[in-house]
Amino acid sequence: MLRGDDGGRTLQRGAIAAAKGVHNPIAAAKAMLFDKPVLIAGDGARAFAAQAGLRLCDPDALIAVHDAKRSDAEKRHDTVGCVVLDERGLLATAVSTGGLEGSAAGRVGDSPQPGCGFYCDNNIGGAVFSGDGEEIARMILAARVMYALDDLSPREAVEASLAHLDNIGGEAGGIALTPEGKVGWAHNSDHFAVAYASSDDPSPKVYLSKSEEQNA
Ligand code: ASP
């Protein structure tokens, strides 16, 4: 889990991983932005959150409450990522994930790793991915978007990045946003839910797949 609030300008990063008992992991990642670490895992993540004065929780109780409200499919994993550009022209990205079902204890996927599940640089853009974490990390998909944005539109950059998964397999989807406010997204999975809005057109666009957007 990670966050890059204002990180697009200063390249600040914060992330916690394999964390239990932290009520809001993104708040912990945000608190880390102004600290030296980039990523803290396991018990250290909880200790960091406690020291930052953030709300802790009983992880087992939280899981029980969440599971009671969710279908079996939803229990497997959830990931939410966002890229934002504010009126000052600052970019930030954030990702929060429950990981993948059946993973090894202590496993850390792409989401908290800079250049893998996310990246943000105010001079280039911001990108976030969701999907098969090992493959996303091995192919450093967010980093590839950053390089591709020199020559390609955000959509083309995400597509070009995803094309590298053809070499090793794996499903993923990604979103990207440039400092000029251009949005792009793509996925090689069947579905990839996306929503976006801007001050130019504040009515949110919500799609469950690229083909749904194309047929809208
Ligand atoms: N990428 C996440 C992980 O591998 C899972 C996901 O995006 O659903 O931990």
Coordinates of N, CA and C and ligand atoms in Angstrom, one line a residue:
M1 N 0.8 -1.2 0.0 CA 0.0 0.0 0.0 C 0.9 1.2 0.0
L2 N 0.4 2.2 -0.6 CA 1.4 3.3 -0.8 C 0.6 4.6 -1.1
R3 N 1.4 5.6 -1.1 CA 0.8 6.9 -1.4 C 1.9 7.9 -1.8
G4 N 1.6 8.8 -2.7 CA 2.6 9.8 -3.1 C 2.0 11.2 -3.1
D5 N 1.4 11.6 -2.0 CA 0.7 12.9 -1.9 C 1.8 14.0 -2.1
D6 N 1.6 14.8 -3.2 CA 2.5 15.9 -3.5 C 3.8 15.2 -4.0
G7 N 3.8 13.9 -4.1 CA 5.1 13.2 -4.4 C 5.4 13.4 -5.9
G8 N 4.5 13.9 -6.7 CA 4.8 14.1 -8.1 C 5.8 15.2 -8.3
R9 N 5.9 16.1 -7.4 CA 6.8 17.2 -7.5 C 8.2 16.9 -6.9
T10 N 8.1 16.3 -5.7 CA 9.3 16.1 -4.9 C 9.8 14.7 -4.9
L11 N 9.1 13.8 -5.6 CA 9.4 12.4 -5.7 C 9.4 11.7 -4.3
Q12 N 8.6 12.3 -3.4 CA 8.4 11.6 -2.1 C 7.6 10.4 -2.2
R13 N 7.9 9.3 -1.5 CA 7.2 8.1 -1.6 C 7.0 7.6 -0.2
G14 N 5.9 6.9 0.1 CA 5.7 6.2 1.3 C 4.9 5.0 1.1
A15 N 5.2 3.9 1.8 CA 4.4 2.7 1.6 C 4.5 1.8 2.8
I16 N 3.5 1.0 3.1 CA 3.6 0.0 4.0 C 3.1 -1.3 3.3
A17 N 3.6 -2.5 3.8 CA 3.3 -3.7 3.1 C 3.2 -4.8 4.2
A18 N 2.5 -5.9 3.8 CA 2.3 -7.0 4.7 C 1.9 -6.5 6.1
A19 N 1.1 -5.5 6.2 CA 0.8 -4.9 7.4 C -0.6 -5.4 8.0
K20 N -0.6 -5.5 9.3 CA -1.9 -5.9 10.0 C -2.2 -4.9 11.0
G21 N -3.5 -4.6 11.2 CA -3.9 -3.8 12.3 C -3.7 -2.3 12.1
V22 N -3.5 -1.9 10.9 CA -3.4 -0.4 10.5 C -4.7 -0.1 9.9
H23 N -5.5 0.8 10.5 CA -6.9 1.0 10.1 C -6.9 1.6 8.7
N24 N -6.0 2.6 8.4 CA -6.0 3.2 7.1 C -4.6 3.2 6.5
P25 N -4.2 2.2 5.7 CA -2.9 2.0 5.2 C -2.4 3.3 4.4
I26 N -3.3 3.9 3.7 CA -2.9 5.0 2.9 C -2.5 6.2 3.8
A27 N -3.2 6.3 4.9 CA -2.8 7.4 5.9 C -1.4 7.1 6.4
A28 N -1.1 5.9 6.6 CA 0.3 5.5 7.1 C 1.3 5.8 6.0
A29 N 1.0 5.5 4.8 CA 1.9 5.8 3.6 C 2.1 7.3 3.5
K30 N 1.0 8.0 3.7 CA 1.1 9.5 3.6 C 2.0 10.1 4.7
A31 N 1.8 9.5 5.9 CA 2.7 10.0 7.0 C 4.1 9.8 6.7
M32 N 4.4 8.7 5.9 CA 5.8 8.4 5.6 C 6.5 9.3 4.6
L33 N 5.6 10.1 3.9 CA 6.1 10.9 2.8 C 7.2 11.9 3.3
F34 N 7.1 12.3 4.5 CA 8.0 13.4 5.0 C 9.0 12.7 6.0
D35 N 9.2 11.4 5.8 CA 10.2 10.7 6.6 C 11.1 10.0 5.6
K36 N 12.2 9.5 6.1 CA 13.2 8.9 5.2 C 12.8 7.6 4.6
P37 N 12.1 6.6 5.3 CA 11.8 5.4 4.6 C 10.9 5.5 3.4
V38 N 11.0 4.6 2.5 CA 10.1 4.6 1.4 C 9.1 3.4 1.5
L39 N 9.5 2.4 2.2 CA 8.6 1.2 2.4 C 9.0 0.5 3.7
I40 N 7.9 0.3 4.6 CA 8.1 -0.5 5.8 C 7.1 -1.6 5.8
A41 N 7.6 -2.8 6.1 CA 6.7 -4.0 6.1 C 6.5 -4.6 7.4
G42 N 5.5 -5.4 7.5 CA 5.2 -6.3 8.7 C 5.0 -5.5 10.0
D43 N 5.5 -6.0 11.1 CA 5.3 -5.4 12.4 C 5.7 -3.9 12.4
G44 N 6.8 -3.7 11.7 CA 7.3 -2.3 11.6 C 6.3 -1.3 11.0
A45 N 5.5 -1.8 10.1 CA 4.5 -0.9 9.5 C 3.5 -0.5 10.6
R46 N 3.1 -1.4 11.4 CA 2.1 -1.1 12.5 C 2.8 -0.2 13.5
A47 N 4.0 -0.4 13.8 CA 4.7 0.4 14.8 C 4.9 1.8 14.2
F48 N 5.1 1.9 12.9 CA 5.2 3.3 12.3 C 3.9 4.0 12.4
A49 N 2.8 3.3 12.1 CA 1.5 3.9 12.2 C 1.2 4.4 13.6
A50 N 1.5 3.5 14.6 CA 1.3 3.9 16.0 C 2.0 5.1 16.3
Q51 N 3.3 5.2 15.9 CA 4.2 6.3 16.3 C 3.6 7.6 15.6
A52 N 3.1 7.4 14.4 CA 2.5 8.6 13.7 C 1.2 9.0 14.3
G53 N 0.7 8.3 15.3 CA -0.6 8.7 15.9 C -1.8 8.2 15.1
L54 N -1.6 7.3 14.2 CA -2.7 6.8 13.4 C -3.6 5.7 14.1
R55 N -4.8 5.6 13.6 CA -5.7 4.6 14.3 C -5.3 3.2 13.9
L56 N -5.2 2.4 15.0 CA -4.9 1.0 14.8 C -6.2 0.2 15.0
C57 N -6.2 -1.1 14.7 CA -7.4 -1.9 14.8 C -7.0 -3.3 15.0
D58 N -8.0 -4.1 15.4 CA -7.9 -5.5 15.5 C -8.1 -6.2 14.1
P59 N -7.0 -6.7 13.5 CA -7.2 -7.1 12.1 C -8.2 -8.2 12.0
D60 N -8.3 -9.1 12.9 CA -9.2 -10.2 12.8 C -10.7 -9.7 12.8
A61 N -10.9 -8.8 13.7 CA -12.3 -8.2 13.8 C -12.6 -7.5 12.5
L62 N -11.7 -6.8 11.9 CA -11.9 -6.1 10.7 C -12.3 -7.0 9.6
I63 N -11.5 -8.1 9.5 CA -11.7 -9.1 8.4 C -13.1 -9.7 8.5
A64 N -13.5 -10.0 9.8 CA -14.8 -10.6 10.0 C -15.9 -9.7 9.5
V65 N -15.8 -8.4 9.8 CA -16.8 -7.4 9.4 C -16.8 -7.3 7.9
H66 N -15.7 -7.2 7.3 CA -15.6 -7.0 5.8 C -16.2 -8.3 5.1
D67 N -15.7 -9.4 5.6 CA -16.1 -10.7 5.0 C -17.7 -10.9 5.0
A68 N -18.3 -10.4 6.1 CA -19.7 -10.6 6.3 C -20.4 -9.8 5.2
K69 N -19.8 -8.7 4.7 CA -20.5 -7.9 3.7 C -20.2 -8.3 2.3
R70 N -19.2 -9.2 2.1 CA -18.7 -9.4 0.7 C -19.1 -10.8 0.2
S71 N -19.2 -10.8 -1.1 CA -19.3 -12.1 -1.8 C -18.0 -12.9 -1.8
D72 N -18.0 -14.2 -2.1 CA -16.8 -14.9 -2.1 C -15.8 -14.4 -3.1
A73 N -16.3 -13.9 -4.2 CA -15.3 -13.3 -5.3 C -14.7 -12.1 -4.7
E74 N -15.5 -11.3 -4.0 CA -14.9 -10.0 -3.5 C -13.9 -10.3 -2.4
K75 N -14.1 -11.4 -1.6 CA -13.2 -11.7 -0.5 C -11.8 -12.0 -1.0
R76 N -11.7 -12.4 -2.3 CA -10.4 -12.9 -2.8 C -9.4 -11.8 -2.7
H77 N -9.7 -10.7 -3.4 CA -8.8 -9.5 -3.3 C -9.4 -8.3 -3.8
D78 N -8.9 -7.2 -3.3 CA -9.4 -5.9 -3.8 C -8.3 -5.0 -3.9
T79 N -8.3 -4.2 -5.0 CA -7.2 -3.2 -5.1 C -7.9 -1.9 -5.6
V80 N -7.5 -0.8 -5.1 CA -7.9 0.5 -5.5 C -6.7 1.4 -5.8
G81 N -6.7 2.0 -6.9 CA -5.6 2.9 -7.2 C -6.1 4.2 -7.8
C82 N -5.4 5.3 -7.6 CA -5.8 6.5 -8.2 C -4.6 7.4 -8.6
V83 N -4.8 8.2 -9.6 CA -3.8 9.2 -10.0 C -4.6 10.5 -10.0
V84 N -4.1 11.6 -9.4 CA -4.8 12.8 -9.4 C -3.8 14.0 -9.8
L85 N -4.4 15.0 -10.4 CA -3.7 16.2 -10.8 C -4.5 17.4 -10.2
D86 N -3.9 18.2 -9.3 CA -4.7 19.2 -8.7 C -4.6 20.6 -9.4
E87 N -5.3 21.6 -8.9 CA -5.3 22.9 -9.7 C -4.0 23.6 -9.7
R88 N -3.1 23.1 -8.8 CA -1.7 23.7 -8.8 C -0.8 23.0 -9.8
G89 N -1.3 21.9 -10.4 CA -0.5 21.2 -11.4 C 0.3 20.1 -10.7
L90 N -0.1 19.7 -9.5 CA 0.7 18.7 -8.8 C 0.0 17.3 -9.0
L91 N 0.8 16.3 -9.3 CA 0.4 15.0 -9.5 C 0.6 14.1 -8.2
A92 N -0.3 13.2 -8.0 CA -0.1 12.3 -6.9 C -0.7 10.9 -7.2
T93 N -0.2 9.9 -6.7 CA -0.8 8.5 -6.9 C -1.0 7.8 -5.6
A94 N -1.9 6.9 -5.5 CA -2.1 6.1 -4.3 C -2.6 4.8 -4.7
V95 N -2.2 3.7 -4.0 CA -2.8 2.4 -4.2 C -3.0 1.7 -2.9
S96 N -4.1 1.0 -2.8 CA -4.3 0.2 -1.6 C -4.8 -1.2 -2.1
T97 N -4.2 -2.3 -1.5 CA -4.6 -3.6 -2.0 C -4.6 -4.6 -0.8
G98 N -5.5 -5.6 -1.0 CA -5.5 -6.7 -0.1 C -4.6 -7.8 -0.5
G99 N -4.0 -7.6 -1.7 CA -3.1 -8.7 -2.2 C -3.8 -9.7 -3.0
L100 N -3.2 -10.8 -3.2 CA -3.8 -11.9 -4.0 C -4.1 -13.1 -3.1
E101 N -5.3 -13.7 -3.3 CA -5.7 -14.9 -2.5 C -4.7 -16.0 -2.7
G102 N -4.4 -16.7 -1.6 CA -3.5 -17.9 -1.7 C -2.0 -17.5 -1.7
S103 N -1.7 -16.3 -1.5 CA -0.2 -15.9 -1.5 C 0.5 -16.4 -0.2
A104 N 1.8 -16.5 -0.3 CA 2.6 -16.9 0.9 C 2.5 -15.8 1.9
A105 N 2.6 -16.2 3.2 CA 2.6 -15.3 4.3 C 3.7 -14.3 4.1
G106 N 3.5 -13.0 4.3 CA 4.5 -12.0 4.1 C 4.8 -11.6 2.7
R107 N 4.1 -12.2 1.8 CA 4.3 -11.9 0.4 C 3.9 -10.4 0.1
V108 N 4.8 -9.7 -0.7 CA 4.5 -8.3 -1.0 C 4.5 -8.3 -2.5
G109 N 3.4 -7.7 -3.1 CA 3.2 -7.6 -4.5 C 3.8 -6.3 -5.1
D110 N 3.2 -5.9 -6.2 CA 3.7 -4.8 -6.9 C 3.2 -3.5 -6.3
S111 N 2.1 -3.5 -5.6 CA 1.4 -2.2 -5.2 C 2.3 -1.3 -4.4
P112 N 3.1 -1.7 -3.4 CA 3.9 -0.8 -2.7 C 5.3 -0.5 -3.2
Q113 N 5.6 -1.1 -4.4 CA 6.9 -1.0 -4.9 C 7.0 0.1 -6.0
P114 N 7.7 1.2 -5.8 CA 7.8 2.2 -6.8 C 8.3 1.7 -8.1
G115 N 7.7 2.1 -9.2 CA 8.1 1.7 -10.5 C 7.4 0.4 -10.9
C116 N 6.7 -0.3 -10.0 CA 6.0 -1.5 -10.3 C 4.5 -1.2 -10.4
G117 N 3.9 -1.1 -9.2 CA 2.4 -0.9 -9.2 C 2.1 0.6 -9.2
F118 N 3.1 1.5 -9.1 CA 2.8 2.9 -9.1 C 4.1 3.7 -9.4
Y119 N 3.9 4.9 -9.9 CA 5.0 5.8 -10.0 C 4.4 7.2 -10.3
C120 N 5.1 8.3 -9.9 CA 4.6 9.6 -10.1 C 5.7 10.6 -10.2
D121 N 5.7 11.3 -11.2 CA 6.8 12.4 -11.4 C 6.1 13.6 -12.1
N122 N 6.1 14.7 -11.5 CA 5.4 15.8 -12.0 C 5.8 16.3 -13.4
N123 N 7.0 16.0 -13.8 CA 7.5 16.3 -15.1 C 7.0 15.3 -16.2
I124 N 6.6 14.2 -15.7 CA 6.3 13.1 -16.7 C 4.8 12.7 -16.6
G125 N 4.4 12.3 -15.4 CA 3.0 11.8 -15.2 C 2.9 10.9 -14.0
G126 N 1.7 10.3 -13.9 CA 1.5 9.3 -12.8 C 0.9 8.1 -13.4
A127 N 1.2 6.9 -12.8 CA 0.6 5.7 -13.3 C 0.4 4.7 -12.1
V128 N -0.7 3.9 -12.2 CA -1.0 2.9 -11.2 C -1.4 1.7 -11.9
F129 N -1.1 0.5 -11.4 CA -1.5 -0.8 -12.0 C -2.2 -1.6 -10.9
S130 N -3.0 -2.5 -11.4 CA -3.6 -3.6 -10.6 C -3.6 -4.9 -11.4
G131 N -3.4 -6.0 -10.7 CA -3.4 -7.2 -11.5 C -2.4 -8.2 -10.8
D132 N -1.8 -9.0 -11.6 CA -0.9 -10.1 -11.1 C 0.4 -9.4 -10.6
G133 N 0.5 -9.3 -9.3 CA 1.6 -8.5 -8.8 C 3.0 -8.9 -9.1
E134 N 3.2 -10.2 -9.1 CA 4.6 -10.7 -9.4 C 5.0 -10.3 -10.9
E135 N 4.1 -10.5 -11.8 CA 4.4 -10.1 -13.2 C 4.5 -8.6 -13.4
I136 N 3.7 -7.9 -12.7 CA 3.8 -6.4 -12.8 C 5.1 -6.0 -12.3
A137 N 5.5 -6.6 -11.1 CA 6.8 -6.2 -10.5 C 8.0 -6.6 -11.4
R138 N 7.9 -7.8 -11.9 CA 9.0 -8.3 -12.8 C 9.2 -7.4 -14.0
M139 N 8.1 -6.9 -14.5 CA 8.2 -6.1 -15.7 C 8.2 -4.6 -15.5
I140 N 8.3 -4.2 -14.2 CA 8.3 -2.8 -13.8 C 7.3 -1.9 -14.7
L141 N 6.0 -2.3 -14.6 CA 5.1 -1.7 -15.5 C 5.0 -0.2 -15.4
A142 N 4.9 0.3 -14.1 CA 4.7 1.7 -13.9 C 5.9 2.5 -14.4
A143 N 7.1 1.9 -14.2 CA 8.4 2.6 -14.8 C 8.3 2.7 -16.3
R144 N 7.8 1.6 -16.9 CA 7.8 1.6 -18.4 C 6.8 2.7 -18.9
V145 N 5.7 2.9 -18.2 CA 4.8 4.0 -18.6 C 5.6 5.3 -18.5
M146 N 6.3 5.5 -17.5 CA 7.0 6.8 -17.3 C 8.0 7.0 -18.5
Y147 N 8.7 6.0 -18.9 CA 9.6 6.2 -20.1 C 8.8 6.4 -21.4
A148 N 7.7 5.6 -21.5 CA 6.9 5.7 -22.7 C 6.2 7.0 -22.9
L149 N 5.9 7.7 -21.8 CA 5.2 8.9 -21.9 C 6.0 10.0 -22.6
D150 N 7.3 9.8 -22.8 CA 8.1 10.8 -23.6 C 7.6 10.9 -25.0
D151 N 7.1 9.7 -25.5 CA 6.7 9.7 -27.0 C 5.3 9.3 -27.2
L152 N 4.6 8.8 -26.2 CA 3.3 8.2 -26.5 C 2.2 8.9 -25.6
S153 N 1.0 8.8 -26.0 CA -0.2 9.3 -25.2 C -0.3 8.4 -24.0
P154 N -1.0 8.8 -22.9 CA -1.1 8.0 -21.7 C -1.7 6.6 -22.0
R155 N -2.7 6.6 -22.9 CA -3.3 5.3 -23.2 C -2.3 4.4 -24.0
E156 N -1.6 5.0 -24.9 CA -0.6 4.2 -25.7 C 0.5 3.7 -24.8
A157 N 0.9 4.6 -23.8 CA 2.0 4.2 -22.9 C 1.6 3.0 -22.0
V158 N 0.3 3.0 -21.5 CA -0.1 1.9 -20.7 C -0.2 0.6 -21.6
E159 N -0.7 0.8 -22.8 CA -0.8 -0.4 -23.7 C 0.6 -1.0 -24.0
A160 N 1.6 -0.1 -24.3 CA 2.9 -0.5 -24.6 C 3.5 -1.2 -23.4
S161 N 3.3 -0.7 -22.2 CA 3.8 -1.3 -21.0 C 3.2 -2.7 -20.8
L162 N 1.8 -2.8 -21.0 CA 1.2 -4.1 -20.8 C 1.6 -5.1 -21.8
A163 N 2.0 -4.7 -23.0 CA 2.5 -5.6 -24.0 C 3.6 -6.4 -23.5
H164 N 4.4 -5.9 -22.6 CA 5.6 -6.7 -22.1 C 5.1 -7.9 -21.3
L165 N 3.9 -7.9 -20.8 CA 3.4 -9.1 -20.1 C 3.2 -10.3 -21.0
D166 N 3.1 -10.0 -22.3 CA 2.9 -11.1 -23.3 C 4.1 -12.1 -23.2
N167 N 5.3 -11.5 -22.8 CA 6.5 -12.3 -22.7 C 6.5 -13.3 -21.5
I168 N 5.8 -12.9 -20.5 CA 5.9 -13.8 -19.3 C 4.5 -14.2 -18.8
G169 N 3.4 -13.7 -19.4 CA 2.1 -14.0 -19.0 C 1.7 -13.1 -17.9
G170 N 0.4 -13.2 -17.5 CA -0.1 -12.3 -16.4 C -1.1 -11.3 -16.9
E171 N -2.0 -11.0 -16.0 CA -3.1 -10.0 -16.4 C -3.0 -8.8 -15.5
A172 N -3.2 -7.6 -16.2 CA -3.1 -6.4 -15.4 C -3.9 -5.3 -16.1
G173 N -4.1 -4.2 -15.5 CA -4.7 -3.0 -16.1 C -4.0 -1.8 -15.4
G174 N -4.0 -0.8 -16.1 CA -3.3 0.4 -15.6 C -4.0 1.7 -16.0
I175 N -3.8 2.7 -15.2 CA -4.3 4.1 -15.5 C -3.1 5.0 -15.5
A176 N -3.2 6.1 -16.3 CA -2.1 7.1 -16.4 C -2.7 8.5 -16.6
L177 N -2.0 9.4 -16.1 CA -2.4 10.8 -16.2 C -1.1 11.7 -16.4
T178 N -1.2 12.6 -17.3 CA -0.1 13.5 -17.5 C -0.2 14.8 -16.8
P179 N 0.9 15.6 -16.7 CA 0.8 16.9 -16.1 C -0.2 17.9 -16.8
E180 N -0.5 17.6 -18.1 CA -1.4 18.4 -18.9 C -2.9 17.9 -18.7
G181 N -3.1 16.9 -17.9 CA -4.4 16.4 -17.6 C -4.9 15.4 -18.6
K182 N -4.1 14.8 -19.4 CA -4.5 13.8 -20.3 C -4.6 12.4 -19.6
V183 N -5.7 11.7 -19.7 CA -6.0 10.5 -19.1 C -5.9 9.3 -20.1
G184 N -5.3 8.2 -19.6 CA -5.3 7.0 -20.5 C -5.4 5.8 -19.6
W185 N -6.0 4.7 -20.2 CA -6.0 3.5 -19.4 C -6.2 2.3 -20.4
A186 N -5.7 1.2 -19.9 CA -5.8 0.0 -20.8 C -5.7 -1.2 -19.9
H187 N -6.1 -2.4 -20.4 CA -5.9 -3.6 -19.6 C -5.9 -4.8 -20.5
N188 N -5.2 -5.9 -20.1 CA -5.3 -7.1 -20.9 C -6.1 -8.2 -20.2
S189 N -6.7 -7.8 -19.1 CA -7.6 -8.7 -18.4 C -9.0 -8.5 -19.0
D190 N -9.9 -9.4 -18.6 CA -11.3 -9.3 -19.2 C -11.9 -8.0 -18.8
H191 N -11.8 -7.7 -17.5 CA -12.5 -6.5 -16.9 C -11.5 -5.6 -16.2
F192 N -11.7 -4.4 -16.1 CA -10.9 -3.5 -15.4 C -11.7 -2.2 -15.1
A193 N -12.2 -2.1 -13.9 CA -13.1 -1.0 -13.6 C -12.4 0.3 -13.4
V194 N -12.9 1.3 -14.1 CA -12.2 2.6 -14.0 C -13.2 3.7 -13.9
A195 N -12.9 4.8 -13.2 CA -13.8 6.0 -13.1 C -12.9 7.2 -13.2
Y196 N -13.3 8.2 -13.9 CA -12.6 9.4 -13.9 C -13.5 10.7 -14.1
A197 N -13.0 11.8 -13.6 CA -13.7 13.0 -13.8 C -12.6 14.2 -13.8
S198 N -13.0 15.3 -14.3 CA -12.1 16.4 -14.3 C -12.9 17.7 -14.1
S199 N -12.2 18.8 -13.8 CA -13.0 20.1 -13.6 C -13.6 20.5 -15.0
D200 N -13.0 20.1 -16.1 CA -13.6 20.5 -17.4 C -14.9 19.7 -17.7
D201 N -14.9 18.5 -17.2 CA -16.1 17.7 -17.4 C -16.3 16.9 -16.1
P202 N -16.9 17.5 -15.1 CA -17.0 16.9 -13.7 C -17.9 15.7 -13.6
S203 N -18.7 15.4 -14.7 CA -19.6 14.2 -14.6 C -18.7 13.0 -14.7
P204 N -18.7 12.1 -13.6 CA -17.7 11.0 -13.7 C -18.0 10.0 -14.8
K205 N -17.0 9.5 -15.4 CA -17.2 8.4 -16.4 C -16.8 7.1 -15.6
V206 N -17.6 6.1 -15.8 CA -17.4 4.9 -15.1 C -17.5 3.7 -16.1
Y207 N -16.5 2.9 -16.2 CA -16.5 1.8 -17.1 C -16.0 0.5 -16.4
L208 N -16.5 -0.6 -16.9 CA -16.0 -1.9 -16.3 C -15.0 -2.5 -17.3
S209 N -14.8 -1.9 -18.5 CA -13.8 -2.5 -19.4 C -13.6 -1.4 -20.5
K210 N -12.5 -1.6 -21.2 CA -12.2 -0.6 -22.3 C -13.3 -0.7 -23.4
S211 N -13.8 -2.0 -23.7 CA -14.8 -2.1 -24.7 C -16.1 -1.4 -24.3
E212 N -16.4 -1.4 -23.0 CA -17.6 -0.6 -22.6 C -17.4 0.9 -22.9
E213 N -16.2 1.4 -22.7 CA -16.0 2.8 -23.0 C -16.1 3.1 -24.5
Q214 N -15.6 2.1 -25.3 CA -15.6 2.3 -26.7 C -17.0 2.2 -27.3
N215 N -17.8 1.5 -26.6 CA -19.2 1.3 -27.1 C -20.2 2.3 -26.5
A216 N -19.7 3.2 -25.6 CA -20.5 4.1 -24.9 C -21.0 5.2 -25.9
Ligands
ASP1 N1 -1.5 -6.3 -7.7 C1 -2.0 -6.7 -6.4 C2 -1.1 -7.7 -5.8 O1 -0.5 -8.5 -6.6 C3 -3.4 -7.4 -6.5 C4 -4.4 -6.7 -7.4 O2 -4.1 -5.7 -8.0 O3 -5.6 -7.1 -7.3 O4 -0.9 -7.7 -4.6

